[in-house]
PDB file of N, CA, C and O in Angstrom:
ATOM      1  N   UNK F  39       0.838  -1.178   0.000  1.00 46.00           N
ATOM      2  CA  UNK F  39       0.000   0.000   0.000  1.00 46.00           C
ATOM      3  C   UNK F  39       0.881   1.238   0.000  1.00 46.00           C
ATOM      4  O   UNK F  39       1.963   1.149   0.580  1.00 46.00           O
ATOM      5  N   UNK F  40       0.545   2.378  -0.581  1.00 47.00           N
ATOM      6  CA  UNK F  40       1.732   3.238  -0.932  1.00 47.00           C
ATOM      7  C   UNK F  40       1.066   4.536   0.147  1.00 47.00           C
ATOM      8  O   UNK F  40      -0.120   4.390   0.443  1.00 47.00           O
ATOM      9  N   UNK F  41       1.696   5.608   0.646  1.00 45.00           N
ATOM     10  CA  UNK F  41       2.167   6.045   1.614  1.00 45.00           C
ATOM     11  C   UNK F  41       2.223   7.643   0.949  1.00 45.00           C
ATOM     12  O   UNK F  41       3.219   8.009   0.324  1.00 45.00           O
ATOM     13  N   UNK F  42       1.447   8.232   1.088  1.00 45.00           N
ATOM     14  CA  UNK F  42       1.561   9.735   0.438  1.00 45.00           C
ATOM     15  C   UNK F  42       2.482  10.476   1.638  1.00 45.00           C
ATOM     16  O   UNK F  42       2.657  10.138   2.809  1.00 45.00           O
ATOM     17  N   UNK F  43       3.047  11.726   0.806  1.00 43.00           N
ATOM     18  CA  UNK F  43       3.474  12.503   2.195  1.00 43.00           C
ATOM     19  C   UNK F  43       2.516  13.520   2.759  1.00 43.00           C
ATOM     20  O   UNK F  43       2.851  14.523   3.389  1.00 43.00           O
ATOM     21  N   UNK F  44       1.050  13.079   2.408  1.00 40.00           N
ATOM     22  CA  UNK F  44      -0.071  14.249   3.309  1.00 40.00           C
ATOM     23  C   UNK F  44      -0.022  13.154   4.355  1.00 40.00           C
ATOM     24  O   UNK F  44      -0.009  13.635   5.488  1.00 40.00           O
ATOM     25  N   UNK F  45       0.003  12.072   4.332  1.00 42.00           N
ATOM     26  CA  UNK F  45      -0.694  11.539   5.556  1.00 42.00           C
ATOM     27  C   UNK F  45      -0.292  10.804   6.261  1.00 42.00           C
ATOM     28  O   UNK F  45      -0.930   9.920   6.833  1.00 42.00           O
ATOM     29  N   UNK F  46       1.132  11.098   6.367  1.00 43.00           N
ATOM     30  CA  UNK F  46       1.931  11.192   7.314  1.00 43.00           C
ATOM     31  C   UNK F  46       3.055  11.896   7.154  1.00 43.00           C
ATOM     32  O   UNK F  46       3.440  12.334   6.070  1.00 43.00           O
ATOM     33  N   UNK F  47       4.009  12.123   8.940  1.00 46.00           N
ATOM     34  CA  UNK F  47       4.888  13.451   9.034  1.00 46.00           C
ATOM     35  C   UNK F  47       6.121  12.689   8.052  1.00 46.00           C
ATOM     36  O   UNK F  47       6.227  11.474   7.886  1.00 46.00           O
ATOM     37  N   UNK F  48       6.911  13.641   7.524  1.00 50.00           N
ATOM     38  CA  UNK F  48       8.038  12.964   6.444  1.00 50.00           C
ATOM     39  C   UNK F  48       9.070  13.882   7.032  1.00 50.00           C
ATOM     40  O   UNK F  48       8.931  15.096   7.175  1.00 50.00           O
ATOM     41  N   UNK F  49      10.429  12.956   7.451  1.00 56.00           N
ATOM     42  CA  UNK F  49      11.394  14.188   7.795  1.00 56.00           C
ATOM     43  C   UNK F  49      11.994  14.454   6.206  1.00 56.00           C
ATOM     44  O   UNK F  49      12.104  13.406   5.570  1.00 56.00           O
ATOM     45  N   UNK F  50      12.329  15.484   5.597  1.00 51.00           N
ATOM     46  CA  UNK F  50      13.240  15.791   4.430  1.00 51.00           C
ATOM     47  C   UNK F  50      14.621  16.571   5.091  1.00 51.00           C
ATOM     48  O   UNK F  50      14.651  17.536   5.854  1.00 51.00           O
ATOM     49  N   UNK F  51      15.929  15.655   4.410  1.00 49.00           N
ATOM     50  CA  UNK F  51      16.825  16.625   4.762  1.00 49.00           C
ATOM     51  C   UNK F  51      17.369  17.203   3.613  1.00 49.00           C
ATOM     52  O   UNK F  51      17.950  16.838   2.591  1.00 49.00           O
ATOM     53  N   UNK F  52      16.875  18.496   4.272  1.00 47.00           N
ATOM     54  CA  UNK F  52      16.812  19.959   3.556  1.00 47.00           C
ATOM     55  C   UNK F  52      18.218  20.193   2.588  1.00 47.00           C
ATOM     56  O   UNK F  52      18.036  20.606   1.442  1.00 47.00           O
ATOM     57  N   UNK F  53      19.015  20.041   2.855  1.00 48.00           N
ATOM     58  CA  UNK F  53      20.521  20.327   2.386  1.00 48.00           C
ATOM     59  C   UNK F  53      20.751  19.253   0.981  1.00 48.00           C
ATOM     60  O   UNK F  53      21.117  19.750  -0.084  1.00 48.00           O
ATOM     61  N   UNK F  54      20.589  18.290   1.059  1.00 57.00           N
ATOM     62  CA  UNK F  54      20.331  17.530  -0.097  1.00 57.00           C
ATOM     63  C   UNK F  54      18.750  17.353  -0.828  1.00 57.00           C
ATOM     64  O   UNK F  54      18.570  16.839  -1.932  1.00 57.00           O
ATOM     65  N   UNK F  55      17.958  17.757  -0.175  1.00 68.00           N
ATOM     66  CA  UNK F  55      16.391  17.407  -0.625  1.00 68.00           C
ATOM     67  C   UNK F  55      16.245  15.897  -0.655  1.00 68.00           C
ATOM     68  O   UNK F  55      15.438  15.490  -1.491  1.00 68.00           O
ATOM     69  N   UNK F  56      16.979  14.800   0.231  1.00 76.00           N
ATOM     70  CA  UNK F  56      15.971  13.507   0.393  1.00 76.00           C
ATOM     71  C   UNK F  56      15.177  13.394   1.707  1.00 76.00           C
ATOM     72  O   UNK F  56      15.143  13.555   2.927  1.00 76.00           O
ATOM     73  N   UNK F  57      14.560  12.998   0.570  1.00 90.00           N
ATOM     74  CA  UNK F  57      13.257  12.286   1.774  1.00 90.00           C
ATOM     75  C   UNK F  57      13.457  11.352   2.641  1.00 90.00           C
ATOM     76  O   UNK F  57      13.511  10.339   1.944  1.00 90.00           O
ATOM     77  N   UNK F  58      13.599  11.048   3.703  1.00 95.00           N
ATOM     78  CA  UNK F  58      14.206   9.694   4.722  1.00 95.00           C
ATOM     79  C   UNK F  58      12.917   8.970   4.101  1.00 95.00           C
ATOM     80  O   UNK F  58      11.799   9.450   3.918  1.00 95.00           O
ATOM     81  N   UNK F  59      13.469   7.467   3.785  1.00 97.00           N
ATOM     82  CA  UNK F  59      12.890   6.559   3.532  1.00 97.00           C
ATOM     83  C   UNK F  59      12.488   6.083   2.314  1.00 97.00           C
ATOM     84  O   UNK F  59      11.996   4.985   2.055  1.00 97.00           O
ATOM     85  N   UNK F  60      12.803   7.243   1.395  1.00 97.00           N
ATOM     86  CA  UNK F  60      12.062   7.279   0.172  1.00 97.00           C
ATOM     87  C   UNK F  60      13.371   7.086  -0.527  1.00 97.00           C
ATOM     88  O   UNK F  60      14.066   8.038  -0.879  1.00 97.00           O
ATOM     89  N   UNK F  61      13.785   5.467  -0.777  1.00 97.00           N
ATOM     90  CA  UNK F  61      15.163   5.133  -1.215  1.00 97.00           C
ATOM     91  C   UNK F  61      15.181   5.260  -2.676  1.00 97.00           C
ATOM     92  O   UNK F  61      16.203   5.716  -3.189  1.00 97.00           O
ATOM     93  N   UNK F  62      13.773   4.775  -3.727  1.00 95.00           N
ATOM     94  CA  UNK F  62      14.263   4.974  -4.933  1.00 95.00           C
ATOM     95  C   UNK F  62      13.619   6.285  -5.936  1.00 95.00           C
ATOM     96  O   UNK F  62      13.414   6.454  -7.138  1.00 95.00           O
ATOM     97  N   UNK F  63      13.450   7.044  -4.720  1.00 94.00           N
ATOM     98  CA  UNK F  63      13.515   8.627  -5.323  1.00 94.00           C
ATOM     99  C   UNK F  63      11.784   8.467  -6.152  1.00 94.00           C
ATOM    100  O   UNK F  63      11.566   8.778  -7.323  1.00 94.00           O
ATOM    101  N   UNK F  64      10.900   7.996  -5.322  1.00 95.00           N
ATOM    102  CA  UNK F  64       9.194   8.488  -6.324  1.00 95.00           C
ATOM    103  C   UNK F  64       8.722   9.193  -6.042  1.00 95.00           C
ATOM    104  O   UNK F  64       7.912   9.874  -6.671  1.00 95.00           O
ATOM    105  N   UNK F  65       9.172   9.304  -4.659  1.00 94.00           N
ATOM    106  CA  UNK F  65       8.330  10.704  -3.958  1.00 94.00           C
ATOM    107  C   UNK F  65       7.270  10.194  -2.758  1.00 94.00           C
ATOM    108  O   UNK F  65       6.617  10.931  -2.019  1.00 94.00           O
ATOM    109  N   UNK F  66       7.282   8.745  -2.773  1.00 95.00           N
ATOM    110  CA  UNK F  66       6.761   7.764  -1.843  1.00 95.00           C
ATOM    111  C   UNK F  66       7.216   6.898  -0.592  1.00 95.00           C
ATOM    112  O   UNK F  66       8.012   6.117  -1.113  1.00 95.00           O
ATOM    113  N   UNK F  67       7.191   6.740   0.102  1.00 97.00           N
ATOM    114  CA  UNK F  67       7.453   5.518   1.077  1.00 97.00           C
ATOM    115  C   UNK F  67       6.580   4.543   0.834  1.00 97.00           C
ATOM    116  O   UNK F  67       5.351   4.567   0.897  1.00 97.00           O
ATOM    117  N   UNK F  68       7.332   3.656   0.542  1.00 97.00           N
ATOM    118  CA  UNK F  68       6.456   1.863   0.110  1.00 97.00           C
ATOM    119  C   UNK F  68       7.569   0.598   0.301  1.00 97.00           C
ATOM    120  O   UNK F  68       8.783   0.562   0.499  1.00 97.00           O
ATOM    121  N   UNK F  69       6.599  -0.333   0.151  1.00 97.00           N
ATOM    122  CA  UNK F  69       7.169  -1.327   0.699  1.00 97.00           C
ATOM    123  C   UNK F  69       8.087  -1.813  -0.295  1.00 97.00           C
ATOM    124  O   UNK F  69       8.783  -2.814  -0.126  1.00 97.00           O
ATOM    125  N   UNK F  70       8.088  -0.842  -1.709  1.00 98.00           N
ATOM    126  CA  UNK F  70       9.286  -1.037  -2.489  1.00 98.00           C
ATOM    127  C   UNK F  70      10.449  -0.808  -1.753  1.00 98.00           C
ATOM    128  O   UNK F  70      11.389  -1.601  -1.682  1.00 98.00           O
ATOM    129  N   UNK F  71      10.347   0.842  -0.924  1.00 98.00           N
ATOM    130  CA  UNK F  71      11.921   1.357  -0.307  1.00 98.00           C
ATOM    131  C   UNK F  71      12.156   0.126   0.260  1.00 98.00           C
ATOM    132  O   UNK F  71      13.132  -0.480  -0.183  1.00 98.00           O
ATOM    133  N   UNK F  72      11.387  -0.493   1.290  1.00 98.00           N
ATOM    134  CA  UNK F  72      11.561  -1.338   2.137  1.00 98.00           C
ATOM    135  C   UNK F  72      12.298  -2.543   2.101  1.00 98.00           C
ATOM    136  O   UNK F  72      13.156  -2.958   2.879  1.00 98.00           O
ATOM    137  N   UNK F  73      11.657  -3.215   0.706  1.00 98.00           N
ATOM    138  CA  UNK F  73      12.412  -4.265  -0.346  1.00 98.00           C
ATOM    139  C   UNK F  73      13.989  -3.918  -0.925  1.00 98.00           C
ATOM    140  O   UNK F  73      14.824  -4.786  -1.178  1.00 98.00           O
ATOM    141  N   UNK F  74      14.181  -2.549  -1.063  1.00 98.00           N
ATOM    142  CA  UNK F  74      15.339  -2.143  -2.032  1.00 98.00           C
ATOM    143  C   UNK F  74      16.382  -1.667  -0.636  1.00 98.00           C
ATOM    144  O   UNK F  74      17.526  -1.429  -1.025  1.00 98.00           O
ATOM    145  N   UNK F  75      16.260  -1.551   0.363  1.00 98.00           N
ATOM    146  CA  UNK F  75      16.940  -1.879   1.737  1.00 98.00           C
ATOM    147  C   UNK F  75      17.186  -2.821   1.831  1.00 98.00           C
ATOM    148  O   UNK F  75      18.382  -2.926   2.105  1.00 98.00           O
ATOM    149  N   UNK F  76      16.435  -4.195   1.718  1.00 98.00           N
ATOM    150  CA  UNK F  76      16.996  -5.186   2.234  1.00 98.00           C
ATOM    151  C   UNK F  76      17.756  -5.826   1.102  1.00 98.00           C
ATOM    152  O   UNK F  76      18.126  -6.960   1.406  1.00 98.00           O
ATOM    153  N   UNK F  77      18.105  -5.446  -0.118  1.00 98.00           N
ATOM    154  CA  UNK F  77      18.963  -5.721  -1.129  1.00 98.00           C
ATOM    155  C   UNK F  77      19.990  -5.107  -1.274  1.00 98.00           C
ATOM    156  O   UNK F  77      20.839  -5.387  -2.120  1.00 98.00           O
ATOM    157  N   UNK F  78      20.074  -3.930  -0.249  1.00 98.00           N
ATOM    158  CA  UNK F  78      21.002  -3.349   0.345  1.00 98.00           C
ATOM    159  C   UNK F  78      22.081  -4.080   1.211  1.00 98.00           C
ATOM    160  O   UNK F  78      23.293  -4.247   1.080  1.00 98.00           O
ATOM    161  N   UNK F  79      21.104  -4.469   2.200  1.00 98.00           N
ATOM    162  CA  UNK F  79      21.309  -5.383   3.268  1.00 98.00           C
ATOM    163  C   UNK F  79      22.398  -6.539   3.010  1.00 98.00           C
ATOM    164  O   UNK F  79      23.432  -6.701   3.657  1.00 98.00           O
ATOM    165  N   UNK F  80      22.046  -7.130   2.174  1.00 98.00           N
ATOM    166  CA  UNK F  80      22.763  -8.532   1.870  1.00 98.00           C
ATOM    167  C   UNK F  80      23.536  -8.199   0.327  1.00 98.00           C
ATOM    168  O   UNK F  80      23.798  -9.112  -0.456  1.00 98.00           O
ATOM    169  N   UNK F  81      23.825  -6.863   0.062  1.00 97.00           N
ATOM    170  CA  UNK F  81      24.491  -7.119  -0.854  1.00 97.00           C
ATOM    171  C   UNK F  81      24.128  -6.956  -2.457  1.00 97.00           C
ATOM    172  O   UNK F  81      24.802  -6.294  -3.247  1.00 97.00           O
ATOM    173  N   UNK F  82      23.063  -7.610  -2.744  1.00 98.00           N
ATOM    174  CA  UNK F  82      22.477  -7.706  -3.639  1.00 98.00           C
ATOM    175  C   UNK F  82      22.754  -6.145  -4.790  1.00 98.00           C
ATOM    176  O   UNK F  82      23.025  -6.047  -5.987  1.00 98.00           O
ATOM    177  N   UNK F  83      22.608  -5.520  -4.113  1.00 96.00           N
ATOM    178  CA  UNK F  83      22.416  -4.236  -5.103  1.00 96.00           C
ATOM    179  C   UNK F  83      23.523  -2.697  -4.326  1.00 96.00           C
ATOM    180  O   UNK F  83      23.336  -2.460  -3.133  1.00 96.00           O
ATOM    181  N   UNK F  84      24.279  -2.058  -4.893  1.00 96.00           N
ATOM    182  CA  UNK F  84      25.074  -1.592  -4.344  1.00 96.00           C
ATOM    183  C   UNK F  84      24.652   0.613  -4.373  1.00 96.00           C
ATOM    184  O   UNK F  84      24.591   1.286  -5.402  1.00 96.00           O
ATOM    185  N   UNK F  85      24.478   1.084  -3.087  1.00 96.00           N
ATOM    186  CA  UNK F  85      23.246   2.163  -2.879  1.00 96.00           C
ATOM    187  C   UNK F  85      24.339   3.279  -3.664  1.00 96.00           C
ATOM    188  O   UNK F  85      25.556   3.281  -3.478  1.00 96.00           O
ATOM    189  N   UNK F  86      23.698   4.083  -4.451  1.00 96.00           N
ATOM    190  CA  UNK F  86      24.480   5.690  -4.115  1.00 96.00           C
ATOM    191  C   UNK F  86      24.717   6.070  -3.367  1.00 96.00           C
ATOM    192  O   UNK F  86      24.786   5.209  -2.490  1.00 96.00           O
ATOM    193  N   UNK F  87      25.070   7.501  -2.835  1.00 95.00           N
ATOM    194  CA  UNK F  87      25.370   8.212  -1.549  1.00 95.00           C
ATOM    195  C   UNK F  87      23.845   8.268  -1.581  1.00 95.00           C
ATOM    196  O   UNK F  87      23.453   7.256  -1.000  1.00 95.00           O
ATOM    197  N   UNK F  88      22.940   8.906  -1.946  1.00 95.00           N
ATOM    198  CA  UNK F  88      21.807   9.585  -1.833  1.00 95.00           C
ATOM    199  C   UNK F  88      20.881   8.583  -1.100  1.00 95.00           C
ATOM    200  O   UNK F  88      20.267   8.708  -0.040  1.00 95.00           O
ATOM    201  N   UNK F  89      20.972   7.380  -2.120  1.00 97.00           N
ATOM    202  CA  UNK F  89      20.252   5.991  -1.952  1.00 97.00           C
ATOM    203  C   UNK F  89      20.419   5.957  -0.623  1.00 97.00           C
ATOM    204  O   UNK F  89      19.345   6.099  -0.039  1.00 97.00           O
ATOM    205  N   UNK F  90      21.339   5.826   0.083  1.00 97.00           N
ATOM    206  CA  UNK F  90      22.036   5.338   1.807  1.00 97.00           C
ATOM    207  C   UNK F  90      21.654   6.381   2.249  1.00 97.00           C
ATOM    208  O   UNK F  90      21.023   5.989   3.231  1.00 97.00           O
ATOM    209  N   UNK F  91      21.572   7.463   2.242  1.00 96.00           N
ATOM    210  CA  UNK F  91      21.072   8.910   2.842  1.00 96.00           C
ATOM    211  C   UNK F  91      19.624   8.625   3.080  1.00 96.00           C
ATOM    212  O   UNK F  91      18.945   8.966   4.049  1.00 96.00           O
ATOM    213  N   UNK F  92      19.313   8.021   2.153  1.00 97.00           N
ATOM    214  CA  UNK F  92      17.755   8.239   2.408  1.00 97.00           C
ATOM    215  C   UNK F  92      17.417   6.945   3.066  1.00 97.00           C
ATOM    216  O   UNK F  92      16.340   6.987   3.660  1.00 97.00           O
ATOM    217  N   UNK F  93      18.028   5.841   3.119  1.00 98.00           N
ATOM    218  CA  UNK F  93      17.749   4.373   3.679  1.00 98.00           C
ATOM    219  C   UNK F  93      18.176   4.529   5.249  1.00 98.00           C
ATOM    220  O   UNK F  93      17.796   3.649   6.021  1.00 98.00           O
ATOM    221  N   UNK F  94      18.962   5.632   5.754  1.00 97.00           N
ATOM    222  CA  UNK F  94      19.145   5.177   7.368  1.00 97.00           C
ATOM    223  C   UNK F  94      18.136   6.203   7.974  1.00 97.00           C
ATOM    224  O   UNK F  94      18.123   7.418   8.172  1.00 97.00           O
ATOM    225  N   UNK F  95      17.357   5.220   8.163  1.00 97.00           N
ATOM    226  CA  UNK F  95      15.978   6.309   8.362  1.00 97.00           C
ATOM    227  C   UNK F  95      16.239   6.548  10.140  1.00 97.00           C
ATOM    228  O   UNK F  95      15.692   7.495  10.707  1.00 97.00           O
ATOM    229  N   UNK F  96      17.135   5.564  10.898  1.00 95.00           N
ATOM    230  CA  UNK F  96      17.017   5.857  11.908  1.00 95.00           C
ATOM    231  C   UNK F  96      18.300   6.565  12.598  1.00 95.00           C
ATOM    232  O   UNK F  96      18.536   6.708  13.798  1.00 95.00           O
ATOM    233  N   UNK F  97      19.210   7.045  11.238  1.00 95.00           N
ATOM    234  CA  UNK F  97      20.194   8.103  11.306  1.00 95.00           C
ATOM    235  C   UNK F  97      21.303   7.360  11.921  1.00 95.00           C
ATOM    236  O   UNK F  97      22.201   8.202  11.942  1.00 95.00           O
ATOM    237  N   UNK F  98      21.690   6.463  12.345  1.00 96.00           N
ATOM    238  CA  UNK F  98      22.847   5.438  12.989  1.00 96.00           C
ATOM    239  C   UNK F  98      24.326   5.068  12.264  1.00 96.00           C
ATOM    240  O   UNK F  98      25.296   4.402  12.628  1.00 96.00           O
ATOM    241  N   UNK F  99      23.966   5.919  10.932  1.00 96.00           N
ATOM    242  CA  UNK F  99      25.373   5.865  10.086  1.00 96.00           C
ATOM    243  C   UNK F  99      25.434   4.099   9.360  1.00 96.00           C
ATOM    244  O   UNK F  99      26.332   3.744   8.597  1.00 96.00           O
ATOM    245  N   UNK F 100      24.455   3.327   9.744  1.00 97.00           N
ATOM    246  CA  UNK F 100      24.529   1.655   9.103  1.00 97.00           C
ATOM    247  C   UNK F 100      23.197   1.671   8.343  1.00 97.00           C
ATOM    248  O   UNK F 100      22.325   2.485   8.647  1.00 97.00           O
ATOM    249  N   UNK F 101      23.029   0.763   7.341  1.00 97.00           N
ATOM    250  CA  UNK F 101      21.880   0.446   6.700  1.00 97.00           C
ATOM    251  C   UNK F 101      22.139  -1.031   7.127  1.00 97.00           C
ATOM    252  O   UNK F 101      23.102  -1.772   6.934  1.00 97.00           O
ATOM    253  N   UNK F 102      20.533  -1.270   8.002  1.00 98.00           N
ATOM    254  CA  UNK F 102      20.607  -2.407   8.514  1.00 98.00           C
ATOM    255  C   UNK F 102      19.091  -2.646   8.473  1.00 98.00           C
ATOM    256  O   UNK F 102      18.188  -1.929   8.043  1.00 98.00           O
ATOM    257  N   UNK F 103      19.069  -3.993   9.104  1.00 97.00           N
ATOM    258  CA  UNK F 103      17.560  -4.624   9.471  1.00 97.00           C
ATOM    259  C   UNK F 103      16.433  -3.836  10.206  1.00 97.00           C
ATOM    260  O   UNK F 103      15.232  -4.093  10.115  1.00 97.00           O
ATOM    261  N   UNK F 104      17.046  -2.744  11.018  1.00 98.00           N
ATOM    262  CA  UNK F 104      16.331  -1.962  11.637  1.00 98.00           C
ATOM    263  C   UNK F 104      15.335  -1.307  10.774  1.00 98.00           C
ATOM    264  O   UNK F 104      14.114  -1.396  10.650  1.00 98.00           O
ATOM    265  N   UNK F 105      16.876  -0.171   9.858  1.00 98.00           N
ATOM    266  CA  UNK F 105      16.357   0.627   8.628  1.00 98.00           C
ATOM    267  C   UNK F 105      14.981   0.322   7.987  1.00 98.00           C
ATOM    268  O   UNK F 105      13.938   0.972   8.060  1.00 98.00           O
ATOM    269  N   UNK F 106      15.301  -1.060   7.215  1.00 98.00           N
ATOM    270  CA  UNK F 106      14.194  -2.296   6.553  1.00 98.00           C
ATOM    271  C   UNK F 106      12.999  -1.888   7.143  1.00 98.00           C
ATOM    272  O   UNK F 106      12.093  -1.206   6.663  1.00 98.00           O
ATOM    273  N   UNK F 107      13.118  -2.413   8.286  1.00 98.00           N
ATOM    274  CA  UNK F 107      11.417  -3.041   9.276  1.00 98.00           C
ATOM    275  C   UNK F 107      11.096  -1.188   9.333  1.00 98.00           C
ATOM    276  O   UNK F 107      10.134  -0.750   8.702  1.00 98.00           O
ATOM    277  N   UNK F 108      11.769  -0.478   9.934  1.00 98.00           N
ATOM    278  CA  UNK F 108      11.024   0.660   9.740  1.00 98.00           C
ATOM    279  C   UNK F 108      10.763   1.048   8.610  1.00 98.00           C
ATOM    280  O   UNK F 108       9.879   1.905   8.621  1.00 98.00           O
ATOM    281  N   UNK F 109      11.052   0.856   7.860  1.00 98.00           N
ATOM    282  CA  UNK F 109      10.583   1.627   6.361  1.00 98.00           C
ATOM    283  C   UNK F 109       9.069   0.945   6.065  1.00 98.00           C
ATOM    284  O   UNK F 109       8.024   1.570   5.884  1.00 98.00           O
ATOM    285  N   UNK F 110       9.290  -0.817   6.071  1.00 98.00           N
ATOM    286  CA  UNK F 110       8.314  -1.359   6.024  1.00 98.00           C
ATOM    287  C   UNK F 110       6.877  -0.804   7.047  1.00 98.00           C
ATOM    288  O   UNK F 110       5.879  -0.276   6.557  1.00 98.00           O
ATOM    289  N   UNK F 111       7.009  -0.982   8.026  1.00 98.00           N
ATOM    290  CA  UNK F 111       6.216  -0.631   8.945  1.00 98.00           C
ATOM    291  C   UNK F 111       5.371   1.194   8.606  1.00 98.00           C
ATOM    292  O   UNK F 111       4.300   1.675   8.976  1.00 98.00           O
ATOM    293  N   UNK F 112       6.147   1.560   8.024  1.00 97.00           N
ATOM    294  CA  UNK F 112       5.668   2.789   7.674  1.00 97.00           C
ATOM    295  C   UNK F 112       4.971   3.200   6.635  1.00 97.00           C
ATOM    296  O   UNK F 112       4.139   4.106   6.595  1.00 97.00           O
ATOM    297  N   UNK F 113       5.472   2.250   5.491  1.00 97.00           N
ATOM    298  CA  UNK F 113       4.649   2.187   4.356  1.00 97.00           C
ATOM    299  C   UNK F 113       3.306   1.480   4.698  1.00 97.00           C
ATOM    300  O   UNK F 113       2.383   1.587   3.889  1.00 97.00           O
ATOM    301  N   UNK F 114       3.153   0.843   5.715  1.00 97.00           N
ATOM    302  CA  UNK F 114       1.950  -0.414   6.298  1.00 97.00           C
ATOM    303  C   UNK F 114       1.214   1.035   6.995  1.00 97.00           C
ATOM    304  O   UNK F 114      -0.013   0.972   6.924  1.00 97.00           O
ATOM    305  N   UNK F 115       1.618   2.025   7.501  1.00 96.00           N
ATOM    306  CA  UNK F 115       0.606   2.858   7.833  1.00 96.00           C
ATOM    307  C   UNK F 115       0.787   2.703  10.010  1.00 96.00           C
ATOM    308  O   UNK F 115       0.264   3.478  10.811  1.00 96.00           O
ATOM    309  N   UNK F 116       1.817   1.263  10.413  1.00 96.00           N
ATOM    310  CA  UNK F 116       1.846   1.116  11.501  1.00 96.00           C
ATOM    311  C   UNK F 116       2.983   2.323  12.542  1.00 96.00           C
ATOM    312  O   UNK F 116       2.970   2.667  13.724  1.00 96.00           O
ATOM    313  N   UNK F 117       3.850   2.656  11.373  1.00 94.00           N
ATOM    314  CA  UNK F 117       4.633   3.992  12.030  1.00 94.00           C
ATOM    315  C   UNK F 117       4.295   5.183  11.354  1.00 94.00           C
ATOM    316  O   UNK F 117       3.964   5.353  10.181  1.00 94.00           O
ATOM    317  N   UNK F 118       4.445   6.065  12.387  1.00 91.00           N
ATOM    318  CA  UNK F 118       3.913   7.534  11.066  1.00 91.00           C
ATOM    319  C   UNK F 118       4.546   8.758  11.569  1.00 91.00           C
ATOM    320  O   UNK F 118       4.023   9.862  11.721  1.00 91.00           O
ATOM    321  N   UNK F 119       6.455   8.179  11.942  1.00 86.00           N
ATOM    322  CA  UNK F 119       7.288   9.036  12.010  1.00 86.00           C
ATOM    323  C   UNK F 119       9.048   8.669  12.171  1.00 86.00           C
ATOM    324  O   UNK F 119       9.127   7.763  13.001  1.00 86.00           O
ATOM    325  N   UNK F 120       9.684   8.844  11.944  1.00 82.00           N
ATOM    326  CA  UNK F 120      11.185   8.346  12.112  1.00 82.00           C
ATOM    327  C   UNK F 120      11.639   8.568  13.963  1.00 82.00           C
ATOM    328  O   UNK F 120      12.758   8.254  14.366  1.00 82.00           O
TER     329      UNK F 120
END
């Protein structure tokens, strides 16, 4: 289910213009970002700077499992803030 930014709070950092969470740049949080983190995760796919900027949603300097489940959880409508 896809995740507008009216209806819920979105941090943007201002200095680059990404959106936390919004890893492949649509303008959305979905359970795509969520998916394209965890291909992060293991390797699979290797992030830009921007990409990783916008994937550590919980600011910790790692893209990890945490990152993932929150992104997920947020696109689900169950978190509705970093």
């Amino acid at each position: 289910s896809d995740v507008c930014s009216s209806d819920l709070a979105v941090n943007t950092r201002s200095s680059l213009n990404i959106r936390t969470g919004d890893v492949n740049s649509d303008g959305k949080v979905t359970d795509a970002d969520g998916e394209y983190v965890s291909q992060m995760i293991v390797g699979l796919v290797v992030p830009t700077p921007l990409e990783r900027d916008a994937a550590d949603v919980n600011g910790d300097g790692a893209i990890d499992i945490l990152d993932a489940t929150a992104i997920l959880q947020y696109a689900a409508g169950s978190l509705t803030n970093w």
